[in-house]
Coordinates of C-alpha atoms and ligand atoms in Angstrom, one line a residue:
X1 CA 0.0 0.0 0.0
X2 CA 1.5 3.7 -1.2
X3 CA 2.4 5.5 2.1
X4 CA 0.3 8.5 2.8
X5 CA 1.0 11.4 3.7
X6 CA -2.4 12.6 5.7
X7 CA -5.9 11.1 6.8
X8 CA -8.2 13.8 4.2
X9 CA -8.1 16.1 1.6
X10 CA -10.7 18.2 0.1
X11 CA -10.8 19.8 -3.0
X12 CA -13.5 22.6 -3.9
X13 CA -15.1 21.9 -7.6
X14 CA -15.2 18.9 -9.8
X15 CA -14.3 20.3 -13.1
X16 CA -11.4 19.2 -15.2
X17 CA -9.0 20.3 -12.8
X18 CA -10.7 19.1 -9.4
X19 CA -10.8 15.5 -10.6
X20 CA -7.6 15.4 -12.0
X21 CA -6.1 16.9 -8.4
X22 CA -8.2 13.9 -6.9
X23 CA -6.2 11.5 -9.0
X24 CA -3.1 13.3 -7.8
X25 CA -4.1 12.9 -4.1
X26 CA -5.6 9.7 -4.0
X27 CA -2.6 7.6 -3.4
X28 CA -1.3 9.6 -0.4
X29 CA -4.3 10.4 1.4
X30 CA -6.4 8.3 3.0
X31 CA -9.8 9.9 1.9
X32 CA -10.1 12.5 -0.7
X33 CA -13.9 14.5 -0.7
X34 CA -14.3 16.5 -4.0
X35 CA -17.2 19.1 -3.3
X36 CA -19.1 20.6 -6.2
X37 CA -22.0 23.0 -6.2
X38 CA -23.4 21.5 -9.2
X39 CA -25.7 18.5 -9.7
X40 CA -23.1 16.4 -11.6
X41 CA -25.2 13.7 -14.6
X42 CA -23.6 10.9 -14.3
X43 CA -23.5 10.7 -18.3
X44 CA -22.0 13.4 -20.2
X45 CA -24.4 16.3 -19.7
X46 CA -23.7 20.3 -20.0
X47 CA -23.8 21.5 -16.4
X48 CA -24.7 25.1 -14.8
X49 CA -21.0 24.9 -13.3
X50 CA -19.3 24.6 -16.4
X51 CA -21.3 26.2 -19.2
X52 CA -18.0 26.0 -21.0
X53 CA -18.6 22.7 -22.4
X54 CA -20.8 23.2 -24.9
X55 CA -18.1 25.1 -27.2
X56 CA -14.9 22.8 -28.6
X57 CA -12.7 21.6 -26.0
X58 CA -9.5 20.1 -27.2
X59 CA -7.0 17.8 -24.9
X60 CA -3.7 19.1 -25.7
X61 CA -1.1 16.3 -26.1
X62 CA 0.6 17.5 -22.9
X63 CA -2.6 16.9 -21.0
X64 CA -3.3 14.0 -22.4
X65 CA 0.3 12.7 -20.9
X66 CA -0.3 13.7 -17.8
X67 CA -4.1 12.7 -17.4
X68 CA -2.5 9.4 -18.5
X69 CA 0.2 9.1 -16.0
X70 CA -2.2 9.8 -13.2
X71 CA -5.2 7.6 -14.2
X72 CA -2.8 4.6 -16.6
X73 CA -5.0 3.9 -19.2
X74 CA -7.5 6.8 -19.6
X75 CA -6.5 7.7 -23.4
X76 CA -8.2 4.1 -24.1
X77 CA -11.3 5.2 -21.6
X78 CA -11.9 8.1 -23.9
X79 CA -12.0 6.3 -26.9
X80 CA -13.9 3.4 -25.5
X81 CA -16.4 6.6 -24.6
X82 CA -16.5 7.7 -28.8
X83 CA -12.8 9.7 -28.9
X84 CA -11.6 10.2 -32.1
X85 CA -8.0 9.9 -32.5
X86 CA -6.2 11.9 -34.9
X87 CA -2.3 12.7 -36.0
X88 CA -1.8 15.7 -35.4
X89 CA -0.2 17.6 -38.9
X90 CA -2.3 15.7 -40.9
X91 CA -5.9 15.2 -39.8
X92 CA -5.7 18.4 -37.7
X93 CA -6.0 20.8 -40.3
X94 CA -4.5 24.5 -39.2
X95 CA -5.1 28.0 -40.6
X96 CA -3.4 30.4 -38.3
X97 CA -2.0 33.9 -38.9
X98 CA -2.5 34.1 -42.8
X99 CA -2.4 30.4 -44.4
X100 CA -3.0 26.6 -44.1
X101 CA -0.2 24.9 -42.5
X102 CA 1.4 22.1 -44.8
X103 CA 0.5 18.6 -43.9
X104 CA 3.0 16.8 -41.7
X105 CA 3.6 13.8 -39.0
X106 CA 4.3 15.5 -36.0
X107 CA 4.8 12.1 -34.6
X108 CA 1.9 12.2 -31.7
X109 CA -2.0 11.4 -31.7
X110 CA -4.7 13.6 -30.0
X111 CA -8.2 12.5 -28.8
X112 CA -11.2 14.5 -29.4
X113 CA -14.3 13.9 -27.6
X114 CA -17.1 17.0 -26.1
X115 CA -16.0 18.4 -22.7
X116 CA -18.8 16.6 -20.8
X117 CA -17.6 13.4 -22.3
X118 CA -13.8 14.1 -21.2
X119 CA -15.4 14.9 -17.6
X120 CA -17.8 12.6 -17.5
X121 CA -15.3 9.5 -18.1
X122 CA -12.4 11.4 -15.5
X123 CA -15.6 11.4 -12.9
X124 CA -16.2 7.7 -13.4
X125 CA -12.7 6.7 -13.1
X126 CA -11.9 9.2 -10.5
X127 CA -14.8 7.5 -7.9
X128 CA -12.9 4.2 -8.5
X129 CA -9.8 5.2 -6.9
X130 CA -9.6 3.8 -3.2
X131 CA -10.7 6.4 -0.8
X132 CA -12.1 9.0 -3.5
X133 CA -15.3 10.4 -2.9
X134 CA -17.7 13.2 -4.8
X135 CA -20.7 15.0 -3.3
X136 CA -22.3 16.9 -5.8
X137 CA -25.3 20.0 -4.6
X138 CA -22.8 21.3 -2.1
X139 CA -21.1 25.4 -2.3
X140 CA -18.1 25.7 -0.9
X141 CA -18.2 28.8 1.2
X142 CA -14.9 29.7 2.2
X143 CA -11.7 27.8 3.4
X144 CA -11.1 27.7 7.2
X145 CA -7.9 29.0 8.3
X146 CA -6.3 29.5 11.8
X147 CA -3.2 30.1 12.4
X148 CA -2.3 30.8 8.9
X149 CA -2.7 27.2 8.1
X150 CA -6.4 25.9 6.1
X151 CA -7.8 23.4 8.1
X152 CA -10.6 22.3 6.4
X153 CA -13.9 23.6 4.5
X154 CA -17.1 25.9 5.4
X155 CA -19.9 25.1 3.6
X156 CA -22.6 27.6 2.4
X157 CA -25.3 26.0 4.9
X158 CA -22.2 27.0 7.9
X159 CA -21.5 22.6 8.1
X160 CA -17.6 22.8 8.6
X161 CA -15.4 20.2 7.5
X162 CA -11.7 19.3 8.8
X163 CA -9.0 18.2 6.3
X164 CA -5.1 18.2 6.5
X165 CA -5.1 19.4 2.8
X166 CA -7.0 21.6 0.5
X167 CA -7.1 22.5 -2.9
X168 CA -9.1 25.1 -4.5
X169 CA -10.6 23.9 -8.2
X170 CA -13.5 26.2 -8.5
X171 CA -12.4 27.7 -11.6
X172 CA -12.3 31.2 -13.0
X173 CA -15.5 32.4 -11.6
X174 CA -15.1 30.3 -8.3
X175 CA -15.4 32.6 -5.4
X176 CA -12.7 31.0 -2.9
X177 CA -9.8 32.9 -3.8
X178 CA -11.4 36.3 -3.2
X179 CA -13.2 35.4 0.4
X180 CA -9.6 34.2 1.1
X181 CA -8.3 37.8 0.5
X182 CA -11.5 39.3 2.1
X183 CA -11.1 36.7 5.2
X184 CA -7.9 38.4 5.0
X185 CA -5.7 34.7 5.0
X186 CA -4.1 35.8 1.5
X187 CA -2.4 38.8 -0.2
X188 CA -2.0 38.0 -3.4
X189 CA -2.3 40.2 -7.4
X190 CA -4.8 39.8 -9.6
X191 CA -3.6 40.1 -13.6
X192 CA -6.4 40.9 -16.2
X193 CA -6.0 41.3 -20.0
X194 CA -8.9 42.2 -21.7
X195 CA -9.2 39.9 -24.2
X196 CA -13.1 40.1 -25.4
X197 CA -13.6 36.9 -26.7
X198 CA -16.9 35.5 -27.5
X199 CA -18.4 31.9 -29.2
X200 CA -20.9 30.3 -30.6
X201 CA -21.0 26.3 -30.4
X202 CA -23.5 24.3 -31.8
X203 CA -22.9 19.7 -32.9
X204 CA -23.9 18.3 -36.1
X205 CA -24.6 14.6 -36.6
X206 CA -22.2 13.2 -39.3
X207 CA -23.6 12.9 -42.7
X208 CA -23.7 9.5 -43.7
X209 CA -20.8 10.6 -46.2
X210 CA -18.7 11.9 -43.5
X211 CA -19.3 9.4 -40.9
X212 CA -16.5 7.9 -38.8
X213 CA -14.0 10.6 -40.0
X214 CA -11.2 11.9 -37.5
X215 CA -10.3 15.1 -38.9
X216 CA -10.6 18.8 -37.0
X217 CA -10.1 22.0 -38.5
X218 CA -8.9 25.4 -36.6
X219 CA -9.0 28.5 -38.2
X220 CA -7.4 31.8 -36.1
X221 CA -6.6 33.7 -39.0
X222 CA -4.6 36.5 -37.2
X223 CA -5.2 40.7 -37.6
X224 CA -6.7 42.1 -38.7
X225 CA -9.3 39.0 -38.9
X226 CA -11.0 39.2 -35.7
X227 CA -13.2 36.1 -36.0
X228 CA -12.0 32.5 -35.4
X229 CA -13.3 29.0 -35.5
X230 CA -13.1 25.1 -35.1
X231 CA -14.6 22.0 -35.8
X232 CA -13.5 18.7 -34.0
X233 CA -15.2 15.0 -34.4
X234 CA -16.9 13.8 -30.9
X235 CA -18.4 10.6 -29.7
X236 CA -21.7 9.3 -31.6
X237 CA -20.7 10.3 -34.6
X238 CA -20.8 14.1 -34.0
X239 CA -19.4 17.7 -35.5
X240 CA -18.6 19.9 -32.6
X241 CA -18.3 23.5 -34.3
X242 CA -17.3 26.9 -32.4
X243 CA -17.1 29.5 -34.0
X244 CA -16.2 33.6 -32.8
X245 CA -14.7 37.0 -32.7
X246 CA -13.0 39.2 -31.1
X247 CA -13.4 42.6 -29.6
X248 CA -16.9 43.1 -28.6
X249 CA -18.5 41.1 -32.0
X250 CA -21.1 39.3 -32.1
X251 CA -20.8 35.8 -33.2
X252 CA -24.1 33.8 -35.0
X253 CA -27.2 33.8 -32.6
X254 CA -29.0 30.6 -35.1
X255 CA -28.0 26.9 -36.5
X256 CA -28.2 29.0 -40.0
X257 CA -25.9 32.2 -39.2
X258 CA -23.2 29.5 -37.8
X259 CA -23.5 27.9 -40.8
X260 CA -23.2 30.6 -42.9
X261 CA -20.1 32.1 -40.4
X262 CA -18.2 28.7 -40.8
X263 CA -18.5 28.5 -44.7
X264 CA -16.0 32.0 -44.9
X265 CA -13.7 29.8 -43.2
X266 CA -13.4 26.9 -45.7
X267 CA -15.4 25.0 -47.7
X268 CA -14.9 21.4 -46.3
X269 CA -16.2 22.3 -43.3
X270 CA -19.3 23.9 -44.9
X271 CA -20.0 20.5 -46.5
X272 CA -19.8 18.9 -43.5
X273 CA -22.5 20.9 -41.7
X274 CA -24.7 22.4 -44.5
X275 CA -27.8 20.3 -44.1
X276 CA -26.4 18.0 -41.5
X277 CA -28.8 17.8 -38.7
X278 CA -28.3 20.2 -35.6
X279 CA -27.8 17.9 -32.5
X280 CA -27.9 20.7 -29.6
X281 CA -29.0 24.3 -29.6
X282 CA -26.5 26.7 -30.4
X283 CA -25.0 28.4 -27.3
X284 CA -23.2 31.1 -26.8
X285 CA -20.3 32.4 -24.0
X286 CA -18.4 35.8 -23.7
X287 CA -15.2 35.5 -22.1
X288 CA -14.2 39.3 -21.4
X289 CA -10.7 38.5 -19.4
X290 CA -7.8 36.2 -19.3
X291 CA -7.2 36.6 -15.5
X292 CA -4.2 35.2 -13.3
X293 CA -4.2 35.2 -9.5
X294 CA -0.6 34.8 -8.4
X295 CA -0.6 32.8 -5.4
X296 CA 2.8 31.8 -6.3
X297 CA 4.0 36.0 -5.4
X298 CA 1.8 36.4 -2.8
X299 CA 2.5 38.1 0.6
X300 CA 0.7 35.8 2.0
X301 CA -0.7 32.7 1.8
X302 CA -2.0 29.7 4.4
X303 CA -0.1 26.6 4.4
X304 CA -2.1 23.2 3.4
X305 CA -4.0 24.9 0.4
X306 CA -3.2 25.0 -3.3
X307 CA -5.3 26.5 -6.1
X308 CA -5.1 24.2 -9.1
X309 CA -6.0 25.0 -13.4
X310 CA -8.5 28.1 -14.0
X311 CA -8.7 29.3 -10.4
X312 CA -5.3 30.2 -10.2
X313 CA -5.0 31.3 -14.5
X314 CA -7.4 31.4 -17.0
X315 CA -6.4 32.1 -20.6
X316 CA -7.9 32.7 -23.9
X317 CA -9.4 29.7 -25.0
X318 CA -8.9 29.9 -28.3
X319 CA -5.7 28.3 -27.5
X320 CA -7.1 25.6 -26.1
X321 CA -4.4 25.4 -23.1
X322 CA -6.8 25.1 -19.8
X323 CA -7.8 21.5 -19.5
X324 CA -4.1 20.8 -20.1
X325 CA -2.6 23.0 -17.7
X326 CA -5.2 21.5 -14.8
X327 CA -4.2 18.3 -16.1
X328 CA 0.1 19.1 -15.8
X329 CA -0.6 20.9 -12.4
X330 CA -2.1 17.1 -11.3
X331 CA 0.3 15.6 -12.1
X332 CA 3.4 18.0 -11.0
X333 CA 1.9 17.7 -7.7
X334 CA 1.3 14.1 -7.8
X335 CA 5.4 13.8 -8.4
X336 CA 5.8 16.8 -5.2
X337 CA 3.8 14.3 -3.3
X338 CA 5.1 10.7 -4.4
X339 CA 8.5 12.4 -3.3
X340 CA 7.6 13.7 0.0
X341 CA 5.9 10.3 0.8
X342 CA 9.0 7.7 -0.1
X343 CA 11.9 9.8 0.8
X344 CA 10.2 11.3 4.2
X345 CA 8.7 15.0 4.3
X346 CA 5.4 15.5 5.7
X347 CA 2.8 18.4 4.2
X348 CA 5.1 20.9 5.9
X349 CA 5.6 23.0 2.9
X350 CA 3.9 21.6 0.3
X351 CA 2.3 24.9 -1.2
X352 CA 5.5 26.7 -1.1
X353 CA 6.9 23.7 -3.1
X354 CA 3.9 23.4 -5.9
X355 CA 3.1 26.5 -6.3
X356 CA 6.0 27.8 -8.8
X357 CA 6.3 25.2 -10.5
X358 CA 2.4 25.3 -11.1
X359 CA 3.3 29.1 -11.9
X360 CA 5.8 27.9 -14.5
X361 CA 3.3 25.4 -16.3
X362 CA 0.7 28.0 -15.9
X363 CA 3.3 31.0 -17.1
X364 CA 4.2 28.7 -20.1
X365 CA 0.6 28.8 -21.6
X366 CA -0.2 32.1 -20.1
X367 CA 2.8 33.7 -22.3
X368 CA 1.6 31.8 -25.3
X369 CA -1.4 32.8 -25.2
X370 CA -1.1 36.4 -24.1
X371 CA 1.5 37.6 -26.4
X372 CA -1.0 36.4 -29.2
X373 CA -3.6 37.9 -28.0
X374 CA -1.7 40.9 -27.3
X375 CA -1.2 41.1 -31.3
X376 CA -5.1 41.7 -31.7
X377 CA -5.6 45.4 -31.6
X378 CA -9.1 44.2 -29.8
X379 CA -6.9 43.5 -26.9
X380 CA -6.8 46.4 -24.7
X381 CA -4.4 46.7 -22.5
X382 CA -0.5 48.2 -22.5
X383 CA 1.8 45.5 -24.1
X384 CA 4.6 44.2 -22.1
X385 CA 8.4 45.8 -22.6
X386 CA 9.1 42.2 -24.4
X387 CA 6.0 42.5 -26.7
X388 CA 8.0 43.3 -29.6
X389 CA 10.9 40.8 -29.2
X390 CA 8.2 37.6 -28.5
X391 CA 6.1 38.6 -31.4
X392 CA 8.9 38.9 -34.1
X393 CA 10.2 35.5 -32.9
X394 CA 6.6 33.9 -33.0
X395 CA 6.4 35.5 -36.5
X396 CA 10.1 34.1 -37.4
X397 CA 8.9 30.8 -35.9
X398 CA 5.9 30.4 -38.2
X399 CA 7.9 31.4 -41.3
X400 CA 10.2 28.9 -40.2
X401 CA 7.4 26.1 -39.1
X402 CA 5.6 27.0 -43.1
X403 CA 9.1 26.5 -45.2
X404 CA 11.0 23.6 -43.0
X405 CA 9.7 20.3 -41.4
X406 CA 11.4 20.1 -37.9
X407 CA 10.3 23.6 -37.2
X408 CA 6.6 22.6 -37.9
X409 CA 6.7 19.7 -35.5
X410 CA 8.4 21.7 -32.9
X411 CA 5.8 24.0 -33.2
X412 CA 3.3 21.8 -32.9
X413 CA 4.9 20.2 -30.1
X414 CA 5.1 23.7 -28.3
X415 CA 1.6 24.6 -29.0
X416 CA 0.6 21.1 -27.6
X417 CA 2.6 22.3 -24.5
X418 CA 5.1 18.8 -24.8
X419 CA 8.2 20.9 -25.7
X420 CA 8.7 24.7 -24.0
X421 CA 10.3 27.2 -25.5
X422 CA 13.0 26.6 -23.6
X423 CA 13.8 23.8 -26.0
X424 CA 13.8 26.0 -29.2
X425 CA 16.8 28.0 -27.7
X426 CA 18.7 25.4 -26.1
X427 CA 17.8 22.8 -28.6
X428 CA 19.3 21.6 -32.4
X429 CA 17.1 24.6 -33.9
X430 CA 18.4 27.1 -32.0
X431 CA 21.2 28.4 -34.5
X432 CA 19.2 28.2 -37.4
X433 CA 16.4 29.6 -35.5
X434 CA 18.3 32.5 -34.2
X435 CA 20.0 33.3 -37.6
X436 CA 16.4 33.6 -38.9
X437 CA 15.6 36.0 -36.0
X438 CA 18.1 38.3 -36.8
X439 CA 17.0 39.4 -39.8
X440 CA 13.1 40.6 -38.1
X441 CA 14.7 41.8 -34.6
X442 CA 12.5 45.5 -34.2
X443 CA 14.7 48.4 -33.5
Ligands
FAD1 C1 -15.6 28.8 -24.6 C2 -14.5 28.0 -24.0 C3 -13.7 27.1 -24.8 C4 -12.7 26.4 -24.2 N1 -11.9 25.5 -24.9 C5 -10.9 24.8 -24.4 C6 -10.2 23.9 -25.1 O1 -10.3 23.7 -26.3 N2 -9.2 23.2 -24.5 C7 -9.0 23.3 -23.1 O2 -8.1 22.7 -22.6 N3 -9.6 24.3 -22.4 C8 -10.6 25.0 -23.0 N4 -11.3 25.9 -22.2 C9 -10.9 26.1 -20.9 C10 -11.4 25.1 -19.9 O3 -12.8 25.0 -20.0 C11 -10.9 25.4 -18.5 O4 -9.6 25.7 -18.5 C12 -11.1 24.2 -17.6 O5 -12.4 23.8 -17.6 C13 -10.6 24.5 -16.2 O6 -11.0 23.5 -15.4 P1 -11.2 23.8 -13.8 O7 -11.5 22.5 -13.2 O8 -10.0 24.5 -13.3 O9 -12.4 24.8 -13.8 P2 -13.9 24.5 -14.2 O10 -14.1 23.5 -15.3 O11 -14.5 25.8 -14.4 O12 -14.6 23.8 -12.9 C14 -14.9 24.5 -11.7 C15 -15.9 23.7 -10.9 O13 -16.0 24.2 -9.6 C16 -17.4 24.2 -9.3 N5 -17.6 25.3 -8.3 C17 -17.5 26.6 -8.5 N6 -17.7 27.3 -7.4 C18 -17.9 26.4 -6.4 C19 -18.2 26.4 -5.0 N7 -18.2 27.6 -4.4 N8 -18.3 25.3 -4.3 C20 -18.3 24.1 -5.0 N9 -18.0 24.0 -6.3 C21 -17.8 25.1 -7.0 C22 -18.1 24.4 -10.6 O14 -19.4 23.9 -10.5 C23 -17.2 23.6 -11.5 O15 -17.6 22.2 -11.6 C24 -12.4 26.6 -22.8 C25 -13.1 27.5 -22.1 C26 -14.1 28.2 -22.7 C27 -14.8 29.3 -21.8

């Protein structure tokens, strides 16, 4: 039996990230209670909770990885559930910043499935795990803390519950982090960009001509387009299509004006969804801020609790970084954990251990994402002193990635968050990478 490392842990929300921190914990304590305020289906079901997952919601190959160290044998799980699998290069098709990327191996598989699928086959493995329990209908009010260390939960109908460890997976819009500040138990920055992003998601049955096929397409055409949008197989034979702008647009409000939206994109994806019969409404969701609290900088901060994915940073999905970075937090701490329970260590410290080297996972897709973003005029905010520098070498790094092979995998492998960019400028591209930079280094 794994040695443990405390009698309970709690985590707050049962989203991507709270189940996959319940993986993480399950082996080292002897009860882990994940709390949600939503009524959780126990098939895949759209939930108040996570509205979210109604739009495309892509597993990054990073998450994937990690997902599938934690729980051995999840990849399968999802495409037992109706996953597609598809090589990324080739049936991924890409149109970013001003053309279609040429067809490649870039030598790794993604699955596709709908959000509530993904969550809906984590939650049934997640239950299985020894000592892993879910309550579903129950608000988490505010974490207890005395003597600058979190002992436990308050619940909104005032039942209090003890626990040596806490983790905060209440997402974006989750109020824990704030009553923690108000309580007055944390000092920590808040960092907005407004980013103004809006969708409009509706699934398509497969045509009998299309059915079975594993191919996606995403389209993020770069300024001054200001609309973007994808289109990803799911289970039962489905089209998942998203479309959107940027910058206070409107995107389609009906099945027909989606449609239409999708065809400027590219054709193949029109034929796939003109008269292919709508299998949910269309829905919409405005997401107004990337937002980062940075527990990792804070003044202070209560020993025994750890935020984990979009409570602590959420980006701009169009990036399609959040699950993933949930998912590498997991299993990071997993690894902080395993560690401290074979070669001695008790929870003394754990936060202070996690928490940058959940900043650095989170950092890495936060400064993908943002410096992006931050090319959109829509985007308001003032650009970083670096702005210049990281956008000529994203710009040299396409250019690159359009006329060269290895460059196109890497970047796929960076965008899929399995290579940082760390490994462009230590690694066998750096020269010829950095020779190409010269030439488009601003003044
Ligand atoms: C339109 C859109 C498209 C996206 N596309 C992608 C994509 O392609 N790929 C990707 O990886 N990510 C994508 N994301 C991001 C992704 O949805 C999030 O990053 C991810 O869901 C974060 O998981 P989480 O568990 O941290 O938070 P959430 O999924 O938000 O889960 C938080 C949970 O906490 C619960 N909760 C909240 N408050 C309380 C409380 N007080 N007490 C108890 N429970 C509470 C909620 O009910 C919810 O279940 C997208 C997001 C949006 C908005």
């Amino acid at each position: 039996m794994a040695a443990k490392l405390g009698r309970k842990a709690i985590v707050a929300g049962a989203g991507m990230g709270g189940l996959a921190a319940a993986a993480a914990l399950a082996r080292r304590f002897e009860t882990v209670l994940v709390l949600d305020r939503d009524t959780l289906p126990d098939e895949a079901a759209l939930r108040t909770g996570a509205g979210q997952g109604a739009h495309t919601h892509q597993l990054l190959k990073a998450g994937e990885l990690s997902l599938e160290k934690l729980l051995p044998g999840i990849t399968q799980q999802f495409v037992v559930a109706g996953a597609r699998q598809m090589l990324v290069g080739r049936d991924v098709k890409v149109f970013d910043f001003g053309g279609w990327m040429d067809e490649c191996d870039a030598g790794f598989t993604v699955t596709s499935l709908s959000r509530p699928a993904y969550e809906a086959v984590l939650r049934r493995r997640v239950v299985t795990l020894p000592g892993v329990s879910i309550q579903h209908e129950t608000i988490v009010k505010r974490f207890i803390v005395e003597g600058g260390t979190c002992k436990g939960v308050e619940l909104e109908d005032g039942t209090r519950i003890s626990a040596d460890f806490c983790i905060d997976a209440t997402g974006v819009t989750g109020p824990l982090m704030a009553q923690l500040a108000e309580d007055g138990h944390a000092v920590f920055e808040t960092e907005n960009v407004k980013i103004n992003v809006a969708y409009a998601s509706a699934k398509f049955r497969q045509k009998p001509e299309h059915r079975g096929e594993a191919i996606g397409f995403f389209f993020l055409p770069g300024p001054p387009g200001k609309q973007f949008g994808f289109m990803l197989p799911i289970e039962d034979d489905q089209w998942i299509v998203s479309v959107g702008a940027r910058g206070g647009d409107s995107p389609p409000k009906t099945i027909d004006e989606l449609r239409e939206y999708a065809k400027a994109f590219d054709a193949k994806v029109y034929d796939r969804i003109s008269e292919a019969e709508a299998t949910s409404q269309i829905r919409m969701f405005r997401k107004p801020m990337a937002t980062r609290r940075k527990a990792w900088e804070a003044a202070k901060w209560p020993q025994g609790l750890i935020p984990i994915g979009d409570a602590m940073s959420s980006v701009n999905p169009t990036y399609g970084q959040g699950m993933t970075v949930a998912a590498c937090e997991a299993e990071a701490l997993a690894e902080i954990l395993d560690k401290r329970a074979t070669g001695g260590g008790g929870l003394d410290g754990l936060g202070a251990e996690y928490l940058p080297v959940a900043a650095e996972i989170a950092g890495r897709a936060w400064s993908l994402s943002v410096n992006s973003d931050y090319v959109y005029p829509e985007t308001e905010g003032e650009r970083p002193a670096n702005f210049l520098m990281n956008r000529a070498m994203a710009q040299t790094l396409r250019k690159l990635a359009v006329e060269e092979l290895d460059f196109r995998v890497f970047r796929y492998r960076l965008v899929h968050m399995v290579d940082s960019a760390n490994a462009l400028r230590d690694g066998p591209l750096a020269v010829r990478f950095f020779t190409a930079l010269q030439g488009s280094i601003p003044a």
